Amino acid sequence: MLDILERIDPDSDRIDLLVDLVECLRPRHRWVWQKADDPVQNVRTLTQLLKGNPTQAWSLRRYITTMLEHRRHTSLYSDIGILSNDGFVTELKRRVTYRFLPPALNDLYLSDALDQVLYDEDDHDWIRRVPTAEWMELFDVIANAPPPQDATPDRARYVTLMGLLDAIRTLSCRICALGLEPRLVHSYSEIEDFDSPFLMQNIEVNRYLDEYARYLDGKIEQPEDARHLLVMLDQCGEVVAKIRRGAQSSGTSVALTYLLVALQQSIDRLHKLLYLVDVSGALPSAPSVDLGAVASRAANPDRPVASDRRLAAVALAEELISAHNAKYRIRGLLRDNVDLLARNVTENASRTGEHYIAETRRALRHMFVAASGAGFIVGFMAMFKIMLGYLHTAPLVEAFLFSLNYSLGFILIYVLHFTVATKQPAMTAQHIAASLQKADNGRALDVDSLATLVTKVFRTQIVAVIGNVVLAFPVAWLIAVGYQMINGSHMVDPRKAHHLLHDIDPVHSPALFYAAIAGVWLFVAGLISGYYDNKALYTRMGQRVRQLRRLRRLLGAERLHRFAGYIEDNLGSLMGNFFFGFMLGMTGFIGFLLGLPLDIRHVTFSTANFATALVGLDYALSWAEIANASAGVALIGTVNLLVSFGLALWVAMRARKIRFKRGILLLQALGRRFITAPVEFFLGPKDHLPGSELIVRDTK
């Protein structure tokens, strides 16, 4: 470290010595910092060296200011940590490309110089671990170093200030352009009824900067503070918040979500820069500047206004370094954008999940009837799948026919208002996550209320599974018996029957693994439903369908109106069922192409296949084989439900940024309910609650 300080040329703007100096401060061990490799100790050592040699402190100061004077600052403050205007897909491709082959650096820009100094992606971590007081002491030693008598005044502060002012103008123009984007106006049409705050803030920024220039020229003593400008920025932030809230009822898209994230980032950065350049001392700290977090690492939390500004500068520097280290990370881009979109997708599924929760025994009976209807149809779907297998078509054609059988059957079940039990968890998990968010924030739901909700979901799910299985088995059995009576032979020969039984064997076959794959597809189908529900709202699907003139001539105006409303309200469920069928039908074929053991096991179809195999073997099964098959069906259903429910709950909680910390209390509440009222735990209360009628239709 001392050798580097001795080699510094004060009038040089080469960056290599600064790179070497930071290398001395950077810990060599990324995860385990030994005492001799502690960045805090390294910073203290540099501070003591500079204190003991003021000449070297001045040389370092002059060297840094020379580099700052010869580089352009604006892009560092206006671009780093803010999404570009290229759009989500372009930005994603750019980051993927730069992860493998970084862009060429131009040393003329301060942001590119920073790329050479802080090249390690973990640099922001050790920089934040050094207490603010240590950094402040180091900066003070460098800034207060006594200059020699022949030293010329440096212009680093002036260059930095001009870079901040140029960044303010750039960000203001960007906010204005983004705020007038057609996507944003489409989502918040009220903005056309009054002067756009995005346009007005740009006018205010230009006026503020013009007055600031007069202040720098000495024509006025002090420019007006930026309070009115901050009001305009607050109004811009309110518009962004309203659009985000409205997206839960009117839908959103990746492009709109990306636009809102970039807009909010620009507004936050503009707040911070205005606070740093303000000379009136009358501005409150920007809402997004967390001075408390920085001050907690400082020596004296009771600080004057000037210290506040220094802390804000340190906070911005840390933010820029952290954003710089993560500027090519794909995870951050997905987190900032996809999480917001997933929130709206799962919000639609949450509202759908409310209709899968039975409140009373009467509602449970409705659920049982709806599930039985689905079991009746699945019995025929299982028969059709077996018959399609006898066609011995090409593998791709066979997989396509299987997929159509599944898709059309599930759509028929939905249209007839029946319920497939395994589709419920992906929907009810979203509703539980929405309740968990309230419970986690302690606002509107306590643990006992949450336990009540979980109990309702559990018993509704159990009743639905029983309804599916209870009717799927006898329907498949009657079909197999009827086929034998009509054709004089079994629908499946003994070899096929044993194959069907082996498919549901939980011990000697990968049936449970295949059941987990089906659970994943159930979860994905729930996301697809939420996506298309969101898409139907955002694109105004009903209005678009009503504009089809040929369909109006075919159906008539009144029927077209009802049809358009049905499509808009049910597009998500229809598409979810359609894609779910194709995922089930194509899994085996994909496994065949890849040479991987991929297939699916669904509890209702496994039940129907069990009945078909029983008839095909003329009931020549031992009690052990029957028990094994029954256990297989039960375990397949359990895995279906647990996997789909677990994945859906995890995604919903991630989308809502929930960290639920009352799991033990929730389990205790559920245990008390089971012990005190085991019958109600499974059957629900006897009394009828007004408004608790179950709606089993999968709609919003």
XYZ file of C-alpha atoms in Angstrom:
700
model
C 0.000 0.000 0.000
C 2.833 2.408 0.893
C 4.643 1.563 -2.347
C 1.543 2.509 -4.364
C 1.199 5.849 -2.545
C 4.840 6.651 -3.296
C 4.357 5.968 -7.022
C 1.340 8.290 -7.446
C 1.763 11.055 -10.025
C -0.551 13.931 -8.936
C -1.003 15.245 -12.483
C -1.731 11.872 -14.093
C -5.226 10.744 -15.041
C -4.246 7.101 -15.572
C -6.434 4.746 -13.606
C -4.033 1.859 -13.037
C -2.662 3.128 -9.699
C -6.184 3.603 -8.322
C -6.991 0.034 -9.383
C -3.927 -1.181 -7.449
C -4.871 0.884 -4.391
C -8.410 -0.520 -4.282
C -6.940 -3.988 -4.725
C -5.068 -3.455 -1.449
C -8.345 -2.589 0.298
C -10.308 -5.451 -1.241
C -10.281 -8.675 0.847
C -8.619 -11.587 -0.876
C -10.985 -14.182 0.635
C -14.523 -13.606 -0.585
C -16.468 -15.528 2.054
C -14.152 -15.774 5.076
C -12.321 -12.613 6.049
C -9.350 -13.285 8.232
C -8.159 -10.649 10.670
C -5.184 -9.847 8.449
C -7.528 -9.612 5.461
C -10.230 -7.401 6.996
C -11.353 -4.514 4.723
C -12.084 -2.365 7.788
C -8.521 -2.790 8.958
C -7.242 -2.105 5.439
C -9.136 1.205 5.302
C -7.821 2.187 8.740
C -4.276 1.384 7.639
C -4.615 3.627 4.588
C -6.032 6.412 6.739
C -3.131 6.212 9.196
C -0.572 6.210 6.381
C -2.091 9.360 4.893
C -2.308 11.051 8.294
C 1.378 10.401 8.857
C 2.367 11.745 5.433
C 0.343 14.840 4.383
C 2.354 15.126 1.162
C 1.153 11.723 -0.024
C -2.395 12.636 1.066
C -2.226 15.740 -1.143
C -0.772 13.717 -4.035
C -3.645 11.215 -3.740
C -6.187 14.042 -3.602
C -4.702 15.725 -6.657
C -4.515 12.396 -8.492
C -8.220 11.666 -7.821
C -9.370 15.176 -8.737
C -7.367 15.038 -11.968
C -9.119 11.814 -12.941
C -12.515 13.316 -12.092
C -11.801 16.453 -14.131
C -10.900 14.474 -17.248
C -14.004 12.232 -17.263
C -17.678 12.690 -17.958
C -19.942 12.183 -14.954
C -23.513 12.382 -16.234
C -24.050 8.771 -17.307
C -22.896 7.485 -13.904
C -25.669 9.348 -12.077
C -28.422 8.992 -14.675
C -27.905 5.469 -16.046
C -26.367 3.155 -13.430
C -29.108 1.407 -11.453
C -31.888 2.556 -13.800
C -33.424 0.391 -16.513
C -32.829 1.522 -20.059
C -35.585 2.561 -22.454
C -34.975 -0.469 -24.687
C -37.694 -2.646 -23.157
C -37.625 -5.857 -21.163
C -36.717 -8.308 -23.940
C -33.921 -6.136 -25.337
C -32.525 -5.483 -21.878
C -32.654 -9.206 -21.068
C -30.795 -10.120 -24.281
C -28.226 -7.398 -23.610
C -27.512 -8.691 -20.122
C -27.244 -12.284 -21.296
C -24.790 -11.223 -24.024
C -22.680 -9.073 -21.705
C -22.453 -11.858 -19.140
C -20.420 -13.843 -21.685
C -18.720 -10.979 -23.540
C -18.646 -7.609 -21.732
C -18.905 -4.409 -23.776
C -15.864 -2.344 -24.737
C -15.067 0.318 -22.133
C -14.454 3.985 -22.906
C -12.151 5.496 -20.301
C -13.587 8.925 -21.072
C -16.707 8.123 -19.006
C -16.592 7.916 -15.218
C -18.995 4.983 -15.228
C -16.609 2.956 -17.411
C -13.686 3.963 -15.209
C -15.638 2.638 -12.236
C -15.955 -0.644 -14.133
C -12.169 -0.952 -14.158
C -11.702 -0.057 -10.487
C -14.560 -2.077 -8.963
C -14.560 -5.014 -11.352
C -15.525 -7.685 -8.784
C -19.280 -8.307 -8.480
C -18.921 -8.571 -4.682
C -17.167 -5.235 -4.202
C -20.346 -3.566 -2.958
C -20.523 -6.128 -0.139
C -17.181 -5.361 1.509
C -17.601 -1.629 0.880
C -20.884 -1.664 2.826
C -19.274 -3.651 5.635
C -16.799 -0.849 6.318
C -18.437 1.557 8.819
C -19.427 4.933 7.430
C -17.308 6.635 10.085
C -14.193 4.925 8.677
C -14.952 6.097 5.142
C -15.698 9.616 6.393
C -12.393 9.778 8.228
C -10.494 8.606 5.148
C -12.263 11.136 2.899
C -11.599 13.946 5.398
C -7.893 13.140 5.533
C -7.700 13.281 1.724
C -9.910 16.385 1.343
C -8.156 18.375 4.080
C -4.611 17.555 3.027
C -2.594 20.841 2.931
C -1.655 21.773 -0.655
C 1.843 22.960 -1.563
C 2.355 26.668 -2.162
C 2.553 26.349 -5.966
C -0.560 24.143 -6.273
C -3.285 25.276 -8.637
C -6.909 25.011 -7.463
C -8.694 21.922 -8.697
C -12.104 21.925 -10.373
C -13.268 18.485 -9.207
C -16.187 19.813 -7.157
C -17.328 22.021 -10.012
C -17.079 19.170 -12.531
C -18.986 16.863 -10.193
C -21.683 19.474 -9.612
C -22.110 20.048 -13.348
C -22.382 16.287 -13.846
C -25.119 16.127 -11.223
C -27.019 19.005 -12.856
C -26.741 17.434 -16.309
C -27.968 14.123 -14.846
C -30.962 15.946 -13.338
C -31.861 17.342 -16.756
C -31.390 13.935 -18.410
C -33.541 12.133 -15.853
C -36.263 14.770 -16.104
C -36.451 14.382 -19.884
C -36.535 10.607 -19.488
C -39.373 10.785 -16.949
C -41.297 13.070 -19.289
C -40.848 10.694 -22.227
C -41.769 7.590 -20.229
C -44.765 9.337 -18.669
C -46.200 10.098 -22.092
C -45.786 6.526 -23.399
C -49.032 5.229 -24.998
C -48.973 2.122 -22.767
C -49.031 4.263 -19.654
C -51.722 6.610 -20.981
C -53.782 3.565 -22.010
C -53.617 2.251 -18.453
C -54.435 5.608 -16.837
C -56.570 7.563 -19.280
C -57.476 10.149 -16.590
C -54.049 11.672 -17.159
C -55.388 13.184 -20.380
C -57.999 15.184 -18.449
C -55.447 17.476 -16.772
C -51.894 18.721 -17.215
C -49.570 15.755 -17.078
C -47.306 15.872 -13.994
C -44.630 14.174 -16.103
C -44.634 17.123 -18.493
C -44.931 19.740 -15.761
C -41.983 18.371 -13.800
C -39.783 18.788 -16.870
C -40.837 22.427 -17.147
C -40.064 22.918 -13.453
C -36.658 21.206 -13.787
C -35.657 23.443 -16.678
C -36.700 26.527 -14.718
C -34.826 25.322 -11.632
C -31.641 24.560 -13.599
C -31.750 27.918 -15.394
C -31.946 29.688 -12.048
C -29.179 27.465 -10.667
C -26.960 28.493 -13.590
C -27.574 32.155 -12.741
C -26.586 31.367 -9.154
C -23.321 29.744 -10.289
C -22.570 32.790 -12.443
C -22.991 35.019 -9.402
C -26.066 36.857 -10.728
C -28.259 35.871 -7.747
C -27.372 35.067 -4.164
C -29.329 31.834 -3.934
C -31.723 29.925 -6.209
C -35.213 29.055 -5.037
C -35.575 25.684 -3.410
C -37.030 22.765 -5.384
C -40.106 22.242 -3.237
C -42.564 22.850 -6.082
C -40.555 20.496 -8.285
C -40.727 17.832 -5.580
C -44.519 18.234 -5.525
C -44.579 17.465 -9.255
C -42.384 14.414 -8.711
C -44.667 13.231 -5.918
C -47.618 13.510 -8.306
C -45.696 11.434 -10.858
C -45.098 8.806 -8.194
C -48.809 8.818 -7.307
C -49.709 8.141 -10.949
C -47.297 5.183 -11.015
C -48.812 3.841 -7.787
C -52.370 4.215 -9.145
C -51.475 2.336 -12.326
C -49.937 -0.480 -10.278
C -53.013 -0.715 -8.094
C -55.284 -0.581 -11.119
C -53.333 -3.379 -12.780
C -54.840 -5.819 -10.276
C -58.289 -5.162 -11.727
C -57.474 -4.167 -15.305
C -54.448 -6.415 -15.935
C -50.870 -5.642 -16.887
C -48.098 -6.751 -19.240
C -44.357 -7.249 -19.108
C -43.842 -4.086 -21.178
C -46.021 -1.971 -18.870
C -44.392 -3.443 -15.767
C -40.923 -2.687 -17.177
C -42.020 0.864 -17.971
C -43.316 1.430 -14.436
C -40.125 0.059 -12.853
C -37.907 2.289 -15.019
C -40.129 5.296 -14.311
C -40.073 4.772 -10.536
C -36.303 4.279 -10.554
C -35.824 7.545 -12.472
C -38.105 9.444 -10.082
C -36.256 8.091 -7.039
C -32.846 8.977 -8.502
C -34.003 12.493 -9.380
C -35.147 12.957 -5.775
C -31.686 12.029 -4.525
C -29.784 14.252 -6.941
C -31.962 17.266 -6.146
C -31.273 16.766 -2.451
C -27.513 16.702 -3.088
C -27.348 19.869 -5.215
C -29.782 21.911 -3.120
C -28.100 24.919 -1.484
C -31.114 26.303 0.355
C -31.074 23.649 3.081
C -34.875 23.688 3.033
C -35.484 20.424 1.197
C -36.464 17.345 3.156
C -34.440 14.235 2.497
C -35.668 12.265 -0.488
C -38.057 9.472 0.600
C -35.870 6.852 -1.066
C -32.639 8.058 0.600
C -32.215 5.827 3.651
C -30.031 8.046 5.799
C -30.833 5.980 8.872
C -29.249 2.848 7.416
C -26.075 4.759 6.587
C -26.060 6.690 9.846
C -26.352 3.457 11.824
C -22.833 2.686 10.649
C -21.595 6.178 11.462
C -20.039 7.246 14.743
C -22.499 10.010 15.609
C -26.178 9.524 14.703
C -27.014 13.038 16.040
C -25.769 14.935 13.046
C -26.337 18.437 11.583
C -27.820 19.170 8.155
C -24.418 19.299 6.473
C -23.679 15.826 7.800
C -27.039 14.674 6.438
C -25.938 15.733 2.986
C -22.668 13.871 3.354
C -24.513 10.762 4.486
C -26.840 11.097 1.495
C -23.802 11.285 -0.781
C -22.353 8.143 0.814
C -25.726 6.379 0.484
C -25.913 7.311 -3.212
C -22.321 6.185 -3.771
C -23.061 2.809 -2.190
C -26.217 2.490 -4.293
C -24.300 3.295 -7.487
C -21.566 0.780 -6.635
C -24.108 -1.923 -5.830
C -26.044 -1.214 -9.048
C -22.810 -1.124 -11.026
C -21.787 -4.559 -9.735
C -25.234 -5.952 -10.622
C -25.796 -4.189 -13.948
C -25.326 -7.381 -15.979
C -27.111 -9.711 -13.564
C -30.176 -11.363 -15.029
C -31.694 -12.238 -11.662
C -32.103 -8.598 -10.665
C -33.913 -7.741 -13.891
C -36.275 -10.673 -13.469
C -36.824 -9.851 -9.800
C -37.734 -6.205 -10.465
C -40.085 -6.951 -13.352
C -41.413 -10.500 -13.250
C -42.286 -10.298 -9.547
C -44.676 -7.429 -10.235
C -46.250 -9.308 -13.127
C -46.427 -12.512 -11.050
C -48.170 -10.536 -8.313
C -50.975 -9.610 -10.705
C -51.137 -13.100 -12.194
C -51.385 -14.720 -8.775
C -53.846 -12.046 -7.659
C -56.261 -13.225 -10.352
C -55.730 -16.822 -9.246
C -56.315 -15.719 -5.657
C -59.756 -14.378 -6.502
C -60.481 -17.624 -8.336
C -59.308 -19.595 -5.301
C -62.025 -18.041 -3.145
C -64.597 -20.083 -5.090
C -62.875 -23.335 -4.144
C -63.411 -22.911 -0.394
C -66.522 -24.376 1.254
C -67.804 -22.665 4.394
C -70.519 -25.067 5.600
C -71.670 -28.659 5.217
C -74.168 -27.587 2.610
C -71.341 -26.020 0.633
C -69.327 -29.203 1.077
C -72.231 -31.188 -0.383
C -72.225 -28.871 -3.393
C -68.508 -29.456 -3.746
C -69.000 -33.236 -3.517
C -71.619 -33.140 -6.281
C -69.394 -30.999 -8.509
C -66.410 -33.272 -7.897
C -68.536 -36.354 -8.581
C -69.556 -34.881 -11.928
C -65.899 -34.465 -12.802
C -65.218 -38.047 -11.728
C -68.013 -39.220 -14.041
C -66.412 -37.496 -17.049
C -62.902 -38.650 -16.123
C -64.152 -42.241 -16.199
C -64.958 -41.788 -19.905
C -61.720 -39.866 -20.524
C -59.745 -42.819 -19.132
C -61.659 -45.177 -21.450
C -60.975 -42.937 -24.480
C -57.263 -42.844 -23.652
C -57.077 -46.629 -23.566
C -58.951 -46.905 -26.866
C -56.731 -44.273 -28.508
C -53.715 -46.354 -27.493
C -55.124 -49.267 -29.512
C -54.857 -47.206 -32.720
C -51.064 -47.735 -32.661
C -50.409 -44.427 -34.406
C -47.047 -42.664 -34.613
C -45.787 -41.493 -31.204
C -46.337 -37.797 -31.980
C -49.841 -38.415 -33.302
C -50.663 -40.587 -30.302
C -49.399 -37.901 -27.895
C -51.481 -35.289 -29.728
C -54.611 -37.445 -29.481
C -53.975 -38.061 -25.782
C -53.555 -34.308 -25.278
C -56.823 -33.533 -27.064
C -58.607 -36.113 -24.947
C -57.305 -34.511 -21.754
C -57.848 -30.910 -22.892
C -61.381 -31.318 -24.231
C -62.356 -33.390 -21.201
C -61.078 -30.799 -18.716
C -62.757 -27.985 -20.661
C -66.032 -29.943 -20.642
C -65.695 -30.424 -16.888
C -65.197 -26.690 -16.454
C -68.048 -25.676 -18.764
C -70.432 -27.960 -16.851
C -69.320 -26.324 -13.574
C -67.746 -29.512 -12.251
C -64.510 -29.611 -10.253
C -61.286 -31.581 -10.614
C -59.869 -31.850 -7.097
C -56.238 -31.596 -8.102
C -56.838 -28.227 -9.779
C -57.908 -26.645 -6.514
C -54.550 -26.351 -4.684
C -52.961 -24.115 -7.331
C -55.897 -21.715 -6.872
C -56.492 -21.923 -3.124
C -52.758 -21.455 -2.427
C -52.929 -17.994 -3.977
C -55.871 -17.108 -1.737
C -54.039 -18.359 1.353
C -50.974 -16.330 0.337
C -53.118 -13.202 0.114
C -54.372 -13.938 3.630
C -50.830 -14.662 4.806
C -49.796 -11.221 3.636
C -52.426 -9.651 5.875
C -51.454 -11.901 8.768
C -47.758 -11.205 8.266
C -48.375 -7.469 8.363
C -50.632 -7.884 11.372
C -53.367 -5.748 9.871
C -56.553 -7.657 9.186
C -56.073 -11.329 9.956
C -54.866 -13.079 13.104
C -53.522 -16.611 13.390
C -56.861 -18.078 14.497
C -58.603 -16.620 11.444
C -55.847 -17.984 9.235
C -56.222 -21.403 10.890
C -59.939 -21.248 10.114
C -59.162 -20.565 6.462
C -56.634 -23.411 6.255
C -59.151 -25.777 7.869
C -61.799 -24.828 5.301
C -59.342 -25.376 2.452
C -58.270 -28.765 3.865
C -61.745 -30.217 4.289
C -62.909 -28.810 0.936
C -59.954 -30.473 -0.737
C -60.615 -33.809 0.975
C -64.284 -33.758 -0.062
C -63.338 -32.883 -3.644
C -60.872 -35.758 -3.886
C -63.408 -38.185 -2.459
C -66.023 -36.926 -4.924
C -63.677 -37.446 -7.877
C -62.625 -40.919 -6.784
C -66.010 -42.186 -5.605
C -67.600 -41.729 -9.028
C -64.561 -42.260 -11.264
C -64.144 -45.825 -9.987
C -67.726 -47.084 -10.548
C -68.053 -45.279 -13.909
C -64.847 -46.848 -15.206
C -65.977 -50.210 -13.797
C -69.377 -49.947 -15.528
C -67.717 -48.986 -18.812
C -65.382 -51.974 -18.606
C -68.236 -54.343 -17.700
C -70.454 -52.916 -20.447
C -67.673 -53.276 -22.998
C -67.289 -56.929 -22.015
C -71.027 -57.571 -22.293
C -71.279 -55.919 -25.730
C -68.101 -57.272 -27.350
C -67.629 -60.500 -25.464
C -64.058 -59.585 -24.508
C -62.424 -57.355 -21.988
C -61.489 -53.770 -22.868
C -57.963 -54.577 -21.625
C -56.245 -57.933 -21.778
C -54.434 -59.337 -18.700
C -51.096 -57.977 -19.878
C -52.501 -54.456 -20.242
C -54.345 -54.806 -16.934
C -51.138 -55.743 -15.101
C -49.449 -52.796 -16.808
C -52.157 -50.454 -15.510
C -51.700 -51.818 -11.992
C -47.931 -51.496 -12.242
C -48.359 -47.847 -13.246
C -49.947 -47.057 -9.874
C -47.648 -49.244 -7.785
C -46.029 -46.849 -5.270
C -43.167 -49.229 -4.436
C -42.040 -51.005 -7.605
C -42.602 -48.193 -10.110
C -41.781 -44.453 -10.274
C -45.479 -43.666 -9.838
C -44.910 -41.090 -7.103
C -42.240 -39.317 -9.154
C -44.652 -39.184 -12.093
C -47.323 -37.903 -9.694
C -44.953 -35.091 -8.717
C -44.564 -34.187 -12.406
C -48.349 -34.020 -12.700
C -48.345 -31.781 -9.608
C -45.895 -29.444 -11.326
C -48.172 -29.263 -14.381
C -51.133 -28.547 -12.114
C -49.189 -25.639 -10.652
C -48.183 -24.392 -14.108
C -51.802 -24.633 -15.248
C -52.762 -22.357 -12.352
C -50.192 -19.792 -13.468
C -51.432 -20.043 -17.049
C -54.978 -19.409 -15.861
C -53.863 -16.339 -13.943
C -51.819 -15.123 -16.919
C -54.721 -15.334 -19.345
C -57.120 -13.798 -16.824
C -54.689 -10.899 -16.560
C -54.318 -10.768 -20.339
C -58.091 -10.749 -20.877
C -58.418 -7.770 -18.552
C -55.443 -5.840 -19.909
C -56.304 -6.306 -23.588
C -60.087 -5.821 -23.015
C -60.805 -9.168 -24.593
C -64.580 -8.846 -24.304
C -64.648 -5.575 -26.217
C -62.412 -7.031 -28.917
C -64.703 -10.039 -29.372
C -67.750 -7.747 -29.623
C -66.092 -5.986 -32.565
C -66.071 -9.159 -34.714
C -68.666 -8.358 -37.383
C -68.835 -11.864 -38.846
C -69.463 -13.364 -35.430
C -72.161 -10.752 -34.816
C -73.931 -11.790 -38.021
C -73.640 -15.452 -37.007
C -74.735 -15.184 -33.368
C -76.677 -11.961 -33.237
C -75.897 -8.920 -31.106
C -77.346 -10.261 -27.836
C -75.674 -13.672 -28.004
C -72.384 -12.080 -29.070
C -72.545 -9.776 -26.043
C -73.027 -12.735 -23.694
C -70.339 -14.745 -25.471
C -67.837 -11.865 -25.236
C -68.539 -11.474 -21.530
C -68.082 -15.211 -20.994
C -64.737 -15.204 -22.829
C -63.431 -12.262 -20.838
C -64.497 -13.784 -17.513
C -63.401 -17.355 -18.250
C -60.501 -17.132 -20.702
C -57.965 -17.953 -17.990
C -59.705 -21.128 -16.854
C -60.366 -22.290 -20.422
C -56.737 -21.800 -21.458
C -55.453 -23.278 -18.198
C -57.455 -26.457 -18.782
C -56.441 -26.587 -22.426
C -52.712 -26.290 -21.739
C -52.943 -28.599 -18.738
C -54.341 -31.307 -20.991
C -51.525 -30.868 -23.484
C -48.901 -30.917 -20.733
C -50.289 -34.219 -19.459
C -50.534 -35.734 -22.928
C -47.120 -34.634 -24.177
C -44.984 -35.487 -21.132
C -44.528 -39.133 -22.037
C -43.672 -38.263 -25.638
C -41.076 -35.690 -24.527
C -39.563 -38.342 -22.270
C -39.490 -40.738 -25.226
C -37.652 -38.174 -27.386
C -35.110 -37.325 -24.684
C -34.673 -40.857 -23.430
C -35.734 -39.784 -19.943
C -38.193 -41.489 -17.572
C -40.925 -38.856 -17.850
C -44.632 -39.505 -17.465
C -47.583 -38.366 -15.354
C -49.855 -39.934 -12.775
C -53.132 -38.283 -11.866
C -55.195 -39.534 -8.946
C -58.570 -39.562 -10.732
C -57.249 -41.292 -13.853
C -55.323 -43.765 -11.671
C -58.581 -44.617 -9.899
C -60.359 -45.221 -13.212
C -57.463 -47.343 -14.499
C -57.571 -49.405 -11.288
C -61.248 -50.206 -11.906
C -60.568 -51.077 -15.557
C -57.701 -53.405 -14.608
C -59.829 -55.070 -11.942
C -62.435 -56.033 -14.551
C -59.766 -57.038 -17.087
C -58.301 -59.542 -14.622
C -61.757 -60.909 -13.683
C -61.179 -59.669 -10.119
C -58.380 -62.229 -9.665
C -56.416 -60.014 -7.302
C -55.201 -60.818 -3.819
C -55.999 -58.546 -0.922
C -52.358 -57.493 -0.860
C -52.500 -56.406 -4.503
C -55.742 -54.519 -3.923
C -54.269 -52.820 -0.864
C -51.122 -51.929 -2.821
C -53.150 -50.408 -5.667
C -55.377 -48.509 -3.232
C -52.338 -47.165 -1.409
C -50.860 -46.153 -4.759
C -53.975 -44.176 -5.662
C -53.986 -42.467 -2.259
C -50.286 -41.594 -2.415
C -50.544 -40.367 -6.002
C -53.340 -38.039 -4.964
C -51.351 -36.836 -1.960
C -48.285 -36.076 -4.088
C -50.441 -34.332 -6.726
C -51.925 -32.064 -4.098
C -48.788 -31.367 -2.068
C -46.573 -30.513 -5.042
C -49.082 -28.238 -6.776
C -50.095 -26.562 -3.516
C -46.519 -26.114 -2.300
C -45.276 -24.599 -5.546
C -48.280 -22.298 -5.887
C -47.978 -21.094 -2.289
C -44.235 -20.518 -2.667
C -44.644 -18.460 -5.849
C -47.537 -16.473 -4.416
C -45.533 -15.638 -1.297
C -42.491 -14.658 -3.350
C -44.622 -12.451 -5.592
C -46.041 -10.686 -2.526
C -42.628 -10.579 -0.770
C -44.101 -12.362 2.259
C -41.940 -13.598 5.109
C -44.529 -15.328 7.290
C -43.102 -15.860 10.779
C -46.033 -17.418 12.621
C -45.830 -20.967 11.322
C -45.535 -22.557 14.785
C -48.500 -20.585 16.091
C -50.525 -21.601 13.037
C -49.729 -25.297 13.557
C -50.700 -25.007 17.209
C -54.012 -23.399 16.289
C -54.729 -26.160 13.774
C -53.873 -28.802 16.375
C -56.278 -27.270 18.893
C -59.056 -27.263 16.308
C -58.433 -30.903 15.443
C -58.455 -31.996 19.098
C -61.476 -29.961 20.237
C -63.686 -30.493 17.172
C -62.410 -33.349 14.973
C -65.763 -33.757 13.225
C -65.959 -30.112 12.199
C -62.331 -30.302 11.094
C -63.450 -32.676 8.335
C -67.171 -31.913 7.884
C -67.519 -28.259 8.792
C -70.133 -26.565 11.002
C -73.779 -27.561 10.782
C -75.288 -24.098 10.772
C -75.711 -22.240 7.534
C -73.853 -18.965 7.261
C -75.502 -16.355 5.045
C -73.490 -15.665 1.958
C -71.355 -18.770 2.396
C -72.779 -20.668 -0.552
C -69.976 -22.360 -2.442
C -69.497 -21.439 -6.071
C -67.622 -24.284 -7.675
C -67.340 -22.602 -11.021
C -63.735 -21.700 -11.839
C -64.287 -18.049 -12.611
C -63.360 -14.692 -11.241
